[in-house]
Amino acid sequence: MGTDDKSKNGEVEAIQTLCAANEVQLVNYLNALHIDNGLLINFGGETLECKRKYRVYKCPFK
């Protein structure tokens, strides 16, 4: 898979709240599959949580 691929990876959870382990698991999937970004979605808490994670760290202040 290259950067031109339109592949997406997502992790859907139904837990009370997302934790760091959930984010690490998604990043591990991204690394294993050579996908640049993915979504972590949790619909099990009081509100819907959605986080975008990247295989390579992207500074939000650039």
Short mmCIF file of C-alpha atoms in Angstrom, two decimals:
data_model
loop_
_atom_site.label_atom_id
_atom_site.label_comp_id
_atom_site.label_asym_id
_atom_site.label_seq_id
_atom_site.Cartn_x
_atom_site.Cartn_y
_atom_site.Cartn_z
CA MET A 1 0.00 0.00 0.00
CA GLY A 2 1.28 3.42 -0.84
CA THR A 3 0.30 6.97 -0.08
CA ASP A 4 -1.90 7.05 -3.19
CA ASP A 5 -4.16 4.30 -1.83
CA LYS A 6 -7.55 5.34 -0.48
CA SER A 7 -7.44 2.72 2.29
CA LYS A 8 -8.81 3.69 5.69
CA ASN A 9 -8.61 1.94 9.01
CA GLY A 10 -10.96 2.48 11.92
CA GLU A 11 -11.47 1.10 15.37
CA VAL A 12 -14.99 1.14 16.78
CA GLU A 13 -15.40 0.74 20.54
CA ALA A 14 -18.41 0.47 22.85
CA ILE A 15 -16.78 1.29 26.18
CA GLN A 16 -17.39 3.95 28.82
CA THR A 17 -14.46 6.13 27.74
CA LEU A 18 -11.45 5.86 25.44
CA CYS A 19 -8.05 5.36 27.04
CA ALA A 20 -4.45 5.52 25.82
CA ALA A 21 -4.39 1.76 25.19
CA ASN A 22 -7.17 2.14 22.59
CA GLU A 23 -5.20 4.86 20.81
CA VAL A 24 -1.99 2.80 20.88
CA GLN A 25 -3.83 -0.21 19.42
CA LEU A 26 -5.11 1.87 16.49
CA VAL A 27 -1.63 3.30 15.81
CA ASN A 28 -0.24 -0.26 15.88
CA TYR A 29 -2.82 -1.27 13.26
CA LEU A 30 -1.84 1.73 11.15
CA ASN A 31 1.83 0.78 11.34
CA ALA A 32 1.18 -2.88 10.55
CA LEU A 33 -1.00 -2.04 7.54
CA HIS A 34 1.09 0.96 6.37
CA ILE A 35 -1.95 3.24 6.48
CA ASP A 36 -1.32 6.92 7.26
CA ASN A 37 -4.36 7.73 9.40
CA GLY A 38 -7.40 6.20 11.02
CA LEU A 39 -10.39 6.97 13.22
CA LEU A 40 -11.07 5.76 16.74
CA ILE A 41 -14.82 5.92 17.45
CA ASN A 42 -16.49 5.17 20.77
CA PHE A 43 -20.27 5.13 21.04
CA GLY A 44 -20.54 3.44 24.46
CA GLY A 45 -20.24 6.49 26.72
CA GLU A 46 -22.48 9.42 27.53
CA THR A 47 -21.43 11.15 24.29
CA LEU A 48 -19.91 10.01 21.02
CA GLU A 49 -16.09 10.19 21.00
CA CYS A 50 -14.13 10.35 17.78
CA LYS A 51 -10.35 10.77 17.46
CA ARG A 52 -8.17 10.80 14.37
CA LYS A 53 -4.80 9.10 14.82
CA TYR A 54 -1.78 9.19 12.53
CA ARG A 55 0.88 6.58 11.85
CA VAL A 56 3.50 9.34 11.95
CA TYR A 57 3.16 12.11 14.56
CA LYS A 58 1.81 15.38 13.13
CA CYS A 59 2.36 18.53 15.17
CA PRO A 60 -0.95 20.41 15.53
CA PHE A 61 0.83 23.80 15.68
CA LYS A 62 2.39 23.86 12.20
#
